[in-house]
């Protein structure tokens, strides 16, 4: 695809038509309103209705995660830009046009690289969602879309590139190099809680001390003598994650968390926060989830764990998801317990996370009599 024009793509537009004095049709660009919730034209507006609309709009925005909303917004902007360059109506969910759009995503007419199949599928989902918000329906089963997408999947699909899992021995090496100061204690608690809980980056930094303490809370922790229960608001809703105490204080996630909270003097609100430059105190702001990726990559580089010869090559093999994959790969328990712990809807999804598992534990060849 040709490079996107940032100025054009920043504001999706509606096409508004008018007739000039010579009888020619003119097209004007009008910025699309971000608010997709409204009342019928037959209902008279009022201050109370406006407040309800604003509240309803807030609920609508929370129907999908913030990252998904941002991705879908970008998907719509790219599509609008493409339609402008091709002279197509972006507000018409025409399967023929969209079939051509995804074709160009897979086989650009210029020298730009093609998008991955997973990205094209996400772009298509983003378009469906955006059309739906505008009261329009995109028929993804139409042959102009379904057959083209099936061909793209058959021609260009590749096995997913998975990040390396951080195993227990890796986590122990990583926490061993952390300093015994506020920043080090915080990062140790992040690594151990994230690993033992099989948590996503956003789930880790979204935790509060207790329930309903902040508006942007993604969960909280209840601590007990034998462990802790983490209540997490994940992709599929709320779930509880049980983390037992470790065999030693040095590697115990609960002990690390208690140490961090004790020395940081945090008693309310976000658990994981930024630390001042002199490491003497913590700030009020919740830590950004990108810190977890940076922390993992930094520890990988310093400890030398992972495949590859150079630090740059090894660092690229790991991400925040390596904690989640590490628990799934290391826990020697029944698969169904791992599935519940991670909040997966299917065992197949859990198996995708298990980088190191006994693939032949169930031997159907022998079971069939061979």
Tab-separated table of N, CA, C and O in Angstrom, residues 64-180:
chain	number	residue	atom	x	y	z
A	64	UNK	N	-15.285	-2.326	24.429
A	64	UNK	CA	-14.042	-2.954	24.011
A	64	UNK	C	-12.902	-2.254	24.736
A	64	UNK	O	-13.047	-1.133	25.213
A	65	UNK	N	-11.756	-2.925	24.809
A	65	UNK	CA	-10.626	-2.380	25.554
A	65	UNK	C	-10.081	-1.126	24.879
A	65	UNK	O	-10.329	-0.866	23.694
A	66	UNK	N	-9.337	-0.342	25.642
A	66	UNK	CA	-8.765	0.893	25.115
A	66	UNK	C	-7.845	0.614	23.938
A	66	UNK	O	-7.871	1.333	22.928
A	67	UNK	N	-7.015	-0.433	24.036
A	67	UNK	CA	-6.106	-0.768	22.947
A	67	UNK	C	-6.880	-1.178	21.698
A	67	UNK	O	-6.494	-0.837	20.577
A	68	UNK	N	-7.983	-1.934	21.898
A	68	UNK	CA	-8.807	-2.329	20.757
A	68	UNK	C	-9.453	-1.114	20.117
A	68	UNK	O	-9.509	-1.005	18.884
A	69	UNK	N	-9.945	-0.184	20.940
A	69	UNK	CA	-10.551	1.036	20.403
A	69	UNK	C	-9.558	1.827	19.562
A	69	UNK	O	-9.897	2.328	18.489
A	70	UNK	N	-8.329	1.935	20.058
A	70	UNK	CA	-7.309	2.664	19.317
A	70	UNK	C	-6.989	1.969	17.998
A	70	UNK	O	-6.824	2.619	16.958
A	71	UNK	N	-6.906	0.638	18.037
A	71	UNK	CA	-6.610	-0.118	16.822
A	71	UNK	C	-7.733	0.026	15.803
A	71	UNK	O	-7.488	0.243	14.608
A	72	UNK	N	-8.984	-0.082	16.264
A	72	UNK	CA	-10.127	0.044	15.360
A	72	UNK	C	-10.213	1.453	14.773
A	72	UNK	O	-10.625	1.633	13.616
A	73	UNK	N	-9.864	2.455	15.576
A	73	UNK	CA	-9.869	3.826	15.072
A	73	UNK	C	-8.852	3.986	13.948
A	73	UNK	O	-9.139	4.608	12.907
A	74	UNK	N	-7.661	3.426	14.133
A	74	UNK	CA	-6.639	3.477	13.101
A	74	UNK	C	-7.078	2.708	11.856
A	74	UNK	O	-6.842	3.142	10.716
A	75	UNK	N	-7.713	1.552	12.062
A	75	UNK	CA	-8.206	0.767	10.922
A	75	UNK	C	-9.160	1.595	10.065
A	75	UNK	O	-9.110	1.551	8.834
A	76	UNK	N	-10.033	2.344	10.724
A	76	UNK	CA	-11.005	3.168	10.003
A	76	UNK	C	-10.311	4.321	9.278
A	76	UNK	O	-10.651	4.648	8.138
A	77	UNK	N	-9.324	4.921	9.920
A	77	UNK	CA	-8.604	6.027	9.300
A	77	UNK	C	-7.861	5.571	8.047
A	77	UNK	O	-7.870	6.254	7.019
A	78	UNK	N	-7.221	4.411	8.124
A	78	UNK	CA	-6.504	3.883	6.960
A	78	UNK	C	-7.466	3.604	5.812
A	78	UNK	O	-7.182	3.887	4.652
A	79	UNK	N	-8.617	3.016	6.147
A	79	UNK	CA	-9.604	2.695	5.120
A	79	UNK	C	-10.149	3.973	4.481
A	79	UNK	O	-10.304	4.054	3.253
A	80	UNK	N	-10.446	4.992	5.286
A	80	UNK	CA	-10.941	6.266	4.756
A	80	UNK	C	-9.919	6.891	3.821
A	80	UNK	O	-10.264	7.400	2.745
A	81	UNK	N	-8.658	6.855	4.212
A	81	UNK	CA	-7.595	7.416	3.378
A	81	UNK	C	-7.495	6.663	2.064
A	81	UNK	O	-7.353	7.267	0.991
A	82	UNK	N	-7.567	5.337	2.130
A	82	UNK	CA	-7.493	4.511	0.915
A	82	UNK	C	-8.662	4.822	-0.014
A	82	UNK	O	-8.495	4.943	-1.231
A	83	UNK	N	-9.860	4.971	0.541
A	83	UNK	CA	-11.042	5.266	-0.262
A	83	UNK	C	-10.923	6.627	-0.949
A	83	UNK	O	-11.322	6.784	-2.109
A	84	UNK	N	-10.377	7.618	-0.251
A	84	UNK	CA	-10.210	8.936	-0.849
A	84	UNK	C	-9.282	8.872	-2.047
A	84	UNK	O	-9.522	9.502	-3.075
A	85	UNK	N	-8.208	8.114	-1.908
A	85	UNK	CA	-7.255	8.003	-3.013
A	85	UNK	C	-7.831	7.225	-4.195
A	85	UNK	O	-7.413	7.407	-5.332
A	86	UNK	N	-8.780	6.336	-3.901
A	86	UNK	CA	-9.364	5.514	-4.972
A	86	UNK	C	-10.702	6.073	-5.464
A	86	UNK	O	-11.320	5.517	-6.356
A	87	UNK	N	-11.160	7.147	-4.876
A	87	UNK	CA	-12.424	7.727	-5.289
A	87	UNK	C	-13.626	6.911	-4.869
A	87	UNK	O	-14.692	6.987	-5.508
A	88	UNK	N	-13.501	6.133	-3.788
A	88	UNK	CA	-14.607	5.294	-3.315
A	88	UNK	C	-15.293	5.943	-2.124
A	88	UNK	O	-14.717	6.801	-1.442
A	89	UNK	N	-16.534	5.540	-1.874
A	89	UNK	CA	-17.302	6.060	-0.745
A	89	UNK	C	-17.024	5.193	0.475
A	89	UNK	O	-17.437	4.031	0.535
A	90	UNK	N	-16.340	5.768	1.469
A	90	UNK	CA	-15.967	4.976	2.643
A	90	UNK	C	-17.151	4.683	3.560
A	90	UNK	O	-17.061	3.825	4.432
A	91	UNK	N	-18.268	5.406	3.374
A	91	UNK	CA	-19.442	5.165	4.203
A	91	UNK	C	-20.392	4.134	3.592
A	91	UNK	O	-21.447	3.870	4.151
A	92	UNK	N	-20.012	3.572	2.471
A	92	UNK	CA	-20.818	2.524	1.855
A	92	UNK	C	-20.115	1.185	2.070
A	92	UNK	O	-19.030	0.950	1.519
A	93	UNK	N	-20.673	0.281	2.882
A	93	UNK	CA	-20.009	-1.005	3.138
A	93	UNK	C	-20.128	-1.947	1.951
A	93	UNK	O	-20.778	-2.996	2.011
A	94	UNK	N	-19.509	-1.554	0.845
A	94	UNK	CA	-19.578	-2.302	-0.404
A	94	UNK	C	-18.566	-3.448	-0.380
A	94	UNK	O	-17.354	-3.207	-0.369
A	95	UNK	N	-19.016	-4.700	-0.390
A	95	UNK	CA	-18.086	-5.835	-0.343
A	95	UNK	C	-17.086	-5.842	-1.482
A	95	UNK	O	-15.943	-6.284	-1.312
A	96	UNK	N	-17.488	-5.349	-2.657
A	96	UNK	CA	-16.564	-5.334	-3.788
A	96	UNK	C	-15.397	-4.389	-3.522
A	96	UNK	O	-14.240	-4.725	-3.799
A	97	UNK	N	-15.700	-3.219	-2.965
A	97	UNK	CA	-14.646	-2.256	-2.641
A	97	UNK	C	-13.728	-2.811	-1.557
A	97	UNK	O	-12.494	-2.724	-1.649
A	98	UNK	N	-14.317	-3.401	-0.534
A	98	UNK	CA	-13.514	-3.904	0.582
A	98	UNK	C	-12.706	-5.121	0.165
A	98	UNK	O	-11.596	-5.341	0.653
A	99	UNK	N	-13.229	-5.905	-0.779
A	99	UNK	CA	-12.443	-7.007	-1.325
A	99	UNK	C	-11.191	-6.503	-2.014
A	99	UNK	O	-10.107	-7.090	-1.895
A	100	UNK	N	-11.315	-5.395	-2.736
A	100	UNK	CA	-10.147	-4.791	-3.383
A	100	UNK	C	-9.192	-4.183	-2.356
A	100	UNK	O	-7.970	-4.231	-2.513
A	101	UNK	N	-9.774	-3.625	-1.290
A	101	UNK	CA	-8.950	-3.024	-0.232
A	101	UNK	C	-8.058	-4.066	0.431
A	101	UNK	O	-6.843	-3.855	0.564
A	102	UNK	N	-8.628	-5.198	0.822
A	102	UNK	CA	-7.801	-6.214	1.484
A	102	UNK	C	-6.837	-6.867	0.491
A	102	UNK	O	-5.771	-7.355	0.885
A	103	UNK	N	-7.197	-6.854	-0.793
A	103	UNK	CA	-6.269	-7.356	-1.807
A	103	UNK	C	-5.015	-6.503	-1.842
A	103	UNK	O	-3.893	-7.018	-1.894
A	104	UNK	N	-5.202	-5.182	-1.791
A	104	UNK	CA	-4.037	-4.304	-1.818
A	104	UNK	C	-3.238	-4.382	-0.522
A	104	UNK	O	-2.025	-4.203	-0.516
A	105	UNK	N	-3.911	-4.677	0.586
A	105	UNK	CA	-3.166	-4.870	1.838
A	105	UNK	C	-2.228	-6.076	1.732
A	105	UNK	O	-1.123	-6.062	2.267
A	106	UNK	N	-2.700	-7.107	1.028
A	106	UNK	CA	-1.900	-8.330	0.885
A	106	UNK	C	-0.878	-8.219	-0.243
A	106	UNK	O	0.207	-8.813	-0.165
A	107	UNK	N	-1.222	-7.469	-1.294
A	107	UNK	CA	-0.333	-7.318	-2.452
A	107	UNK	C	-0.280	-5.850	-2.870
A	107	UNK	O	-0.958	-5.453	-3.827
A	108	UNK	N	0.479	-5.028	-2.156
A	108	UNK	CA	0.545	-3.594	-2.464
A	108	UNK	C	1.016	-3.339	-3.892
A	108	UNK	O	1.853	-4.075	-4.422
A	109	UNK	N	0.485	-2.299	-4.503
A	109	UNK	CA	0.856	-1.960	-5.866
A	109	UNK	C	2.149	-1.168	-5.927
A	109	UNK	O	2.709	-0.990	-7.011
A	110	UNK	N	2.607	-0.694	-4.780
A	110	UNK	CA	3.890	0.002	-4.758
A	110	UNK	C	4.925	-0.913	-4.093
A	110	UNK	O	4.737	-2.110	-3.985
A	111	UNK	N	5.999	-0.332	-3.653
A	111	UNK	CA	7.085	-1.145	-3.085
A	111	UNK	C	6.941	-1.402	-1.595
A	111	UNK	O	7.817	-2.017	-0.984
A	112	UNK	N	5.852	-0.954	-0.994
A	112	UNK	CA	5.683	-1.149	0.444
A	112	UNK	C	5.440	-2.621	0.768
A	112	UNK	O	4.886	-3.370	-0.051
A	113	UNK	N	5.855	-3.072	1.951
A	113	UNK	CA	5.689	-4.487	2.305
A	113	UNK	C	4.237	-4.843	2.552
A	113	UNK	O	3.456	-4.010	3.031
A	114	UNK	N	3.827	-6.062	2.237
A	114	UNK	CA	2.447	-6.496	2.500
A	114	UNK	C	2.207	-6.663	3.992
A	114	UNK	O	3.152	-6.895	4.767
A	115	UNK	N	0.959	-6.540	4.393
A	115	UNK	CA	0.613	-6.757	5.788
A	115	UNK	C	0.476	-8.248	6.064
A	115	UNK	O	0.138	-9.034	5.175
A	116	UNK	N	0.722	-8.618	7.316
A	116	UNK	CA	0.541	-10.012	7.719
A	116	UNK	C	-0.936	-10.369	7.653
A	116	UNK	O	-1.816	-9.509	7.771
A	117	UNK	N	-1.220	-11.645	7.463
A	117	UNK	CA	-2.607	-12.106	7.373
A	117	UNK	C	-3.375	-11.747	8.635
A	117	UNK	O	-4.530	-11.309	8.575
A	118	UNK	N	-2.748	-11.894	9.785
A	118	UNK	CA	-3.422	-11.572	11.049
A	118	UNK	C	-3.779	-10.085	11.119
A	118	UNK	O	-4.832	-9.713	11.650
A	119	UNK	N	-2.916	-9.228	10.562
A	119	UNK	CA	-3.194	-7.800	10.553
A	119	UNK	C	-4.348	-7.475	9.604
A	119	UNK	O	-5.208	-6.644	9.917
A	120	UNK	N	-4.383	-8.141	8.458
A	120	UNK	CA	-5.485	-7.940	7.508
A	120	UNK	C	-6.806	-8.379	8.133
A	120	UNK	O	-7.828	-7.689	8.011
A	121	UNK	N	-6.796	-9.503	8.836
A	121	UNK	CA	-8.013	-9.974	9.510
A	121	UNK	C	-8.445	-8.971	10.573
A	121	UNK	O	-9.643	-8.711	10.746
A	122	UNK	N	-7.481	-8.398	11.296
A	122	UNK	CA	-7.808	-7.392	12.296
A	122	UNK	C	-8.363	-6.122	11.654
A	122	UNK	O	-9.314	-5.524	12.143
A	123	UNK	N	-7.764	-5.716	10.530
A	123	UNK	CA	-8.270	-4.551	9.811
A	123	UNK	C	-9.730	-4.767	9.398
A	123	UNK	O	-10.557	-3.863	9.491
A	124	UNK	N	-10.024	-5.978	8.936
A	124	UNK	CA	-11.388	-6.284	8.496
A	124	UNK	C	-12.349	-6.262	9.680
A	124	UNK	O	-13.472	-5.753	9.571
A	125	UNK	N	-11.916	-6.780	10.815
A	125	UNK	CA	-12.743	-6.713	12.029
A	125	UNK	C	-12.968	-5.268	12.443
A	125	UNK	O	-14.061	-4.890	12.885
A	126	UNK	N	-11.925	-4.446	12.314
A	126	UNK	CA	-12.050	-3.035	12.649
A	126	UNK	C	-13.060	-2.326	11.763
A	126	UNK	O	-13.842	-1.489	12.233
A	127	UNK	N	-13.069	-2.667	10.475
A	127	UNK	CA	-14.044	-2.067	9.567
A	127	UNK	C	-15.463	-2.497	9.936
A	127	UNK	O	-16.385	-1.678	9.950
A	128	UNK	N	-15.652	-3.782	10.229
A	128	UNK	CA	-16.979	-4.274	10.617
A	128	UNK	C	-17.487	-3.539	11.847
A	128	UNK	O	-18.657	-3.135	11.914
A	129	UNK	N	-16.607	-3.359	12.816
A	129	UNK	CA	-16.989	-2.679	14.055
A	129	UNK	C	-17.353	-1.222	13.774
A	129	UNK	O	-18.357	-0.712	14.273
A	130	UNK	N	-16.547	-0.539	12.964
A	130	UNK	CA	-16.803	0.865	12.664
A	130	UNK	C	-18.090	1.061	11.869
A	130	UNK	O	-18.841	2.004	12.118
A	131	UNK	N	-18.348	0.190	10.916
A	131	UNK	CA	-19.606	0.277	10.176
A	131	UNK	C	-20.791	0.054	11.115
A	131	UNK	O	-21.804	0.744	11.034
A	132	UNK	N	-20.638	-0.900	12.017
A	132	UNK	CA	-21.714	-1.196	12.961
A	132	UNK	C	-22.024	0.005	13.840
A	132	UNK	O	-23.189	0.295	14.149
A	133	UNK	N	-20.980	0.732	14.272
A	133	UNK	CA	-21.188	1.910	15.100
A	133	UNK	C	-21.943	3.012	14.363
A	133	UNK	O	-22.541	3.890	14.975
A	134	UNK	N	-21.914	2.955	13.046
A	134	UNK	CA	-22.595	3.958	12.241
A	134	UNK	C	-23.922	3.447	11.685
A	134	UNK	O	-24.491	4.028	10.767
A	135	UNK	N	-24.395	2.332	12.245
A	135	UNK	CA	-25.684	1.795	11.839
A	135	UNK	C	-25.650	1.086	10.512
A	135	UNK	O	-26.697	0.885	9.875
A	136	UNK	N	-24.474	0.678	10.058
A	136	UNK	CA	-24.313	-0.006	8.776
A	136	UNK	C	-23.832	-1.427	9.016
A	136	UNK	O	-23.240	-1.734	10.048
A	137	UNK	N	-24.062	-2.293	8.046
A	137	UNK	CA	-23.696	-3.702	8.191
A	137	UNK	C	-22.778	-4.103	7.051
A	137	UNK	O	-23.112	-3.899	5.868
A	138	UNK	N	-21.639	-4.648	7.403
A	138	UNK	CA	-20.710	-5.180	6.414
A	138	UNK	C	-20.900	-6.694	6.336
A	138	UNK	O	-20.725	-7.398	7.336
A	139	UNK	N	-21.247	-7.180	5.165
A	139	UNK	CA	-21.464	-8.616	4.967
A	139	UNK	C	-20.134	-9.283	4.648
A	139	UNK	O	-19.702	-9.339	3.491
A	140	UNK	N	-19.485	-9.800	5.683
A	140	UNK	CA	-18.183	-10.442	5.491
A	140	UNK	C	-18.292	-11.788	4.787
A	140	UNK	O	-17.295	-12.320	4.315
A	141	UNK	N	-19.501	-12.338	4.706
A	141	UNK	CA	-19.695	-13.607	4.018
A	141	UNK	C	-19.891	-13.420	2.509
A	141	UNK	O	-19.953	-14.404	1.771
A	142	UNK	N	-20.028	-12.174	2.074
A	142	UNK	CA	-20.152	-11.928	0.640
A	142	UNK	C	-18.919	-12.486	-0.075
A	142	UNK	O	-17.791	-12.360	0.402
A	143	UNK	N	-19.146	-13.060	-1.256
A	143	UNK	CA	-18.050	-13.741	-1.954
A	143	UNK	C	-16.895	-12.803	-2.297
A	143	UNK	O	-15.743	-13.252	-2.380
A	144	UNK	N	-17.172	-11.523	-2.501
A	144	UNK	CA	-16.106	-10.583	-2.832
A	144	UNK	C	-15.133	-10.392	-1.677
A	144	UNK	O	-13.993	-9.974	-1.876
A	145	UNK	N	-15.594	-10.674	-0.464
A	145	UNK	CA	-14.726	-10.587	0.710
A	145	UNK	C	-14.248	-11.970	1.143
A	145	UNK	O	-13.049	-12.199	1.309
A	146	UNK	N	-15.185	-12.888	1.316
A	146	UNK	CA	-14.844	-14.199	1.888
A	146	UNK	C	-13.889	-14.994	1.011
A	146	UNK	O	-12.934	-15.601	1.514
A	147	UNK	N	-14.120	-14.993	-0.296
A	147	UNK	CA	-13.236	-15.781	-1.163
A	147	UNK	C	-11.863	-15.135	-1.302
A	147	UNK	O	-10.839	-15.823	-1.347
A	148	UNK	N	-11.836	-13.796	-1.357
A	148	UNK	CA	-10.546	-13.108	-1.433
A	148	UNK	C	-9.747	-13.341	-0.150
A	148	UNK	O	-8.549	-13.646	-0.196
A	149	UNK	N	-10.418	-13.228	0.998
A	149	UNK	CA	-9.727	-13.442	2.272
A	149	UNK	C	-9.236	-14.872	2.385
A	149	UNK	O	-8.117	-15.116	2.855
A	150	UNK	N	-10.055	-15.835	1.944
A	150	UNK	CA	-9.637	-17.242	1.994
A	150	UNK	C	-8.400	-17.466	1.135
A	150	UNK	O	-7.480	-18.207	1.511
A	151	UNK	N	-8.355	-16.807	-0.029
A	151	UNK	CA	-7.177	-16.927	-0.885
A	151	UNK	C	-5.949	-16.295	-0.265
A	151	UNK	O	-4.841	-16.838	-0.358
A	152	UNK	N	-6.134	-15.146	0.383
A	152	UNK	CA	-5.013	-14.494	1.070
A	152	UNK	C	-4.489	-15.382	2.188
A	152	UNK	O	-3.277	-15.550	2.362
A	153	UNK	N	-5.398	-15.968	2.942
A	153	UNK	CA	-4.988	-16.848	4.038
A	153	UNK	C	-4.238	-18.066	3.507
A	153	UNK	O	-3.228	-18.488	4.084
A	154	UNK	N	-4.718	-18.622	2.423
A	154	UNK	CA	-4.079	-19.822	1.855
A	154	UNK	C	-2.712	-19.505	1.267
A	154	UNK	O	-1.780	-20.293	1.368
A	155	UNK	N	-2.597	-18.330	0.652
A	155	UNK	CA	-1.368	-17.959	-0.045
A	155	UNK	C	-0.306	-17.391	0.892
A	155	UNK	O	0.888	-17.680	0.751
A	156	UNK	N	-0.738	-16.581	1.866
A	156	UNK	CA	0.233	-15.806	2.644
A	156	UNK	C	0.328	-16.192	4.117
A	156	UNK	O	1.194	-15.665	4.818
A	157	UNK	N	-0.558	-17.045	4.601
A	157	UNK	CA	-0.546	-17.374	6.033
A	157	UNK	C	0.759	-18.065	6.415
A	157	UNK	O	1.264	-18.912	5.678
A	158	UNK	N	1.285	-17.682	7.548
A	158	UNK	CA	2.509	-18.285	8.082
A	158	UNK	C	2.279	-18.658	9.541
A	158	UNK	O	1.422	-18.081	10.210
A	159	UNK	N	3.027	-19.633	10.049
A	159	UNK	CA	2.890	-19.947	11.482
A	159	UNK	C	3.167	-18.708	12.311
A	159	UNK	O	4.052	-17.908	11.979
A	160	UNK	N	2.417	-18.506	13.388
A	160	UNK	CA	2.614	-17.297	14.208
A	160	UNK	C	3.996	-17.274	14.842
A	160	UNK	O	4.530	-18.300	15.255
A	161	UNK	N	4.581	-16.078	14.893
A	161	UNK	CA	5.873	-15.907	15.548
A	161	UNK	C	5.634	-15.698	17.035
A	161	UNK	O	5.066	-14.683	17.440
A	162	UNK	N	6.046	-16.668	17.815
A	162	UNK	CA	5.812	-16.600	19.248
A	162	UNK	C	7.067	-16.125	19.973
A	162	UNK	O	8.184	-16.490	19.618
A	163	UNK	N	6.839	-15.309	20.994
A	163	UNK	CA	7.946	-14.880	21.832
A	163	UNK	C	8.386	-16.037	22.724
A	163	UNK	O	7.620	-16.939	23.032
A	164	UNK	N	9.635	-15.994	23.114
A	164	UNK	CA	10.172	-17.026	24.003
A	164	UNK	C	9.504	-16.943	25.374
A	164	UNK	O	9.140	-15.859	25.836
A	165	UNK	N	9.339	-18.092	25.996
A	165	UNK	CA	8.783	-18.140	27.349
A	165	UNK	C	9.900	-17.949	28.370
A	165	UNK	O	11.022	-18.429	28.181
A	166	UNK	N	9.604	-17.230	29.433
A	166	UNK	CA	10.529	-17.094	30.559
A	166	UNK	C	10.213	-18.190	31.561
A	166	UNK	O	9.145	-18.190	32.172
A	167	UNK	N	11.114	-19.126	31.720
A	167	UNK	CA	10.908	-20.239	32.637
A	167	UNK	C	11.346	-19.855	34.052
A	167	UNK	O	11.923	-18.780	34.268
A	168	UNK	N	11.071	-20.739	34.996
A	168	UNK	CA	11.342	-20.435	36.401
A	168	UNK	C	12.812	-20.088	36.630
A	168	UNK	O	13.138	-19.119	37.341
A	169	UNK	N	13.710	-20.856	36.010
A	169	UNK	CA	15.140	-20.591	36.197
A	169	UNK	C	15.540	-19.229	35.616
A	169	UNK	O	16.458	-18.572	36.124
A	170	UNK	N	14.842	-18.811	34.568
A	170	UNK	CA	15.110	-17.497	33.989
A	170	UNK	C	14.666	-16.381	34.930
A	170	UNK	O	15.384	-15.381	35.111
A	171	UNK	N	13.479	-16.534	35.498
A	171	UNK	CA	12.957	-15.530	36.426
A	171	UNK	C	13.888	-15.388	37.628
A	171	UNK	O	14.169	-14.273	38.093
A	172	UNK	N	14.387	-16.515	38.146
A	172	UNK	CA	15.293	-16.483	39.307
A	172	UNK	C	16.573	-15.713	38.964
A	172	UNK	O	17.082	-14.919	39.771
A	173	UNK	N	17.110	-15.926	37.756
A	173	UNK	CA	18.291	-15.176	37.323
A	173	UNK	C	17.984	-13.682	37.213
A	173	UNK	O	18.793	-12.835	37.605
A	174	UNK	N	16.825	-13.374	36.704
A	174	UNK	CA	16.468	-11.976	36.473
A	174	UNK	C	16.307	-11.207	37.784
A	174	UNK	O	16.784	-10.079	37.914
A	175	UNK	N	15.641	-11.823	38.757
A	175	UNK	CA	15.433	-11.103	40.020
A	175	UNK	C	16.729	-11.021	40.829
A	175	UNK	O	16.865	-10.153	41.700
A	176	UNK	N	17.688	-11.914	40.527
A	176	UNK	CA	18.948	-11.905	41.288
A	176	UNK	C	19.808	-10.693	40.967
A	176	UNK	O	20.687	-10.324	41.758
A	177	UNK	N	19.582	-10.053	39.809
A	177	UNK	CA	20.421	-8.909	39.429
A	177	UNK	C	19.769	-7.578	39.811
A	177	UNK	O	20.372	-6.521	39.622
A	178	UNK	N	18.552	-7.625	40.342
A	178	UNK	CA	17.868	-6.391	40.701
A	178	UNK	C	18.419	-5.839	42.016
A	178	UNK	O	18.664	-6.600	42.956
A	179	UNK	N	18.620	-4.542	42.109
A	179	UNK	CA	19.170	-3.950	43.343
A	179	UNK	C	18.138	-3.957	44.471
A	179	UNK	O	16.928	-4.022	44.224
A	180	UNK	N	18.610	-3.880	45.697
A	180	UNK	CA	17.699	-3.848	46.843
A	180	UNK	C	17.378	-2.396	47.180
A	180	UNK	O	17.806	-1.842	48.192
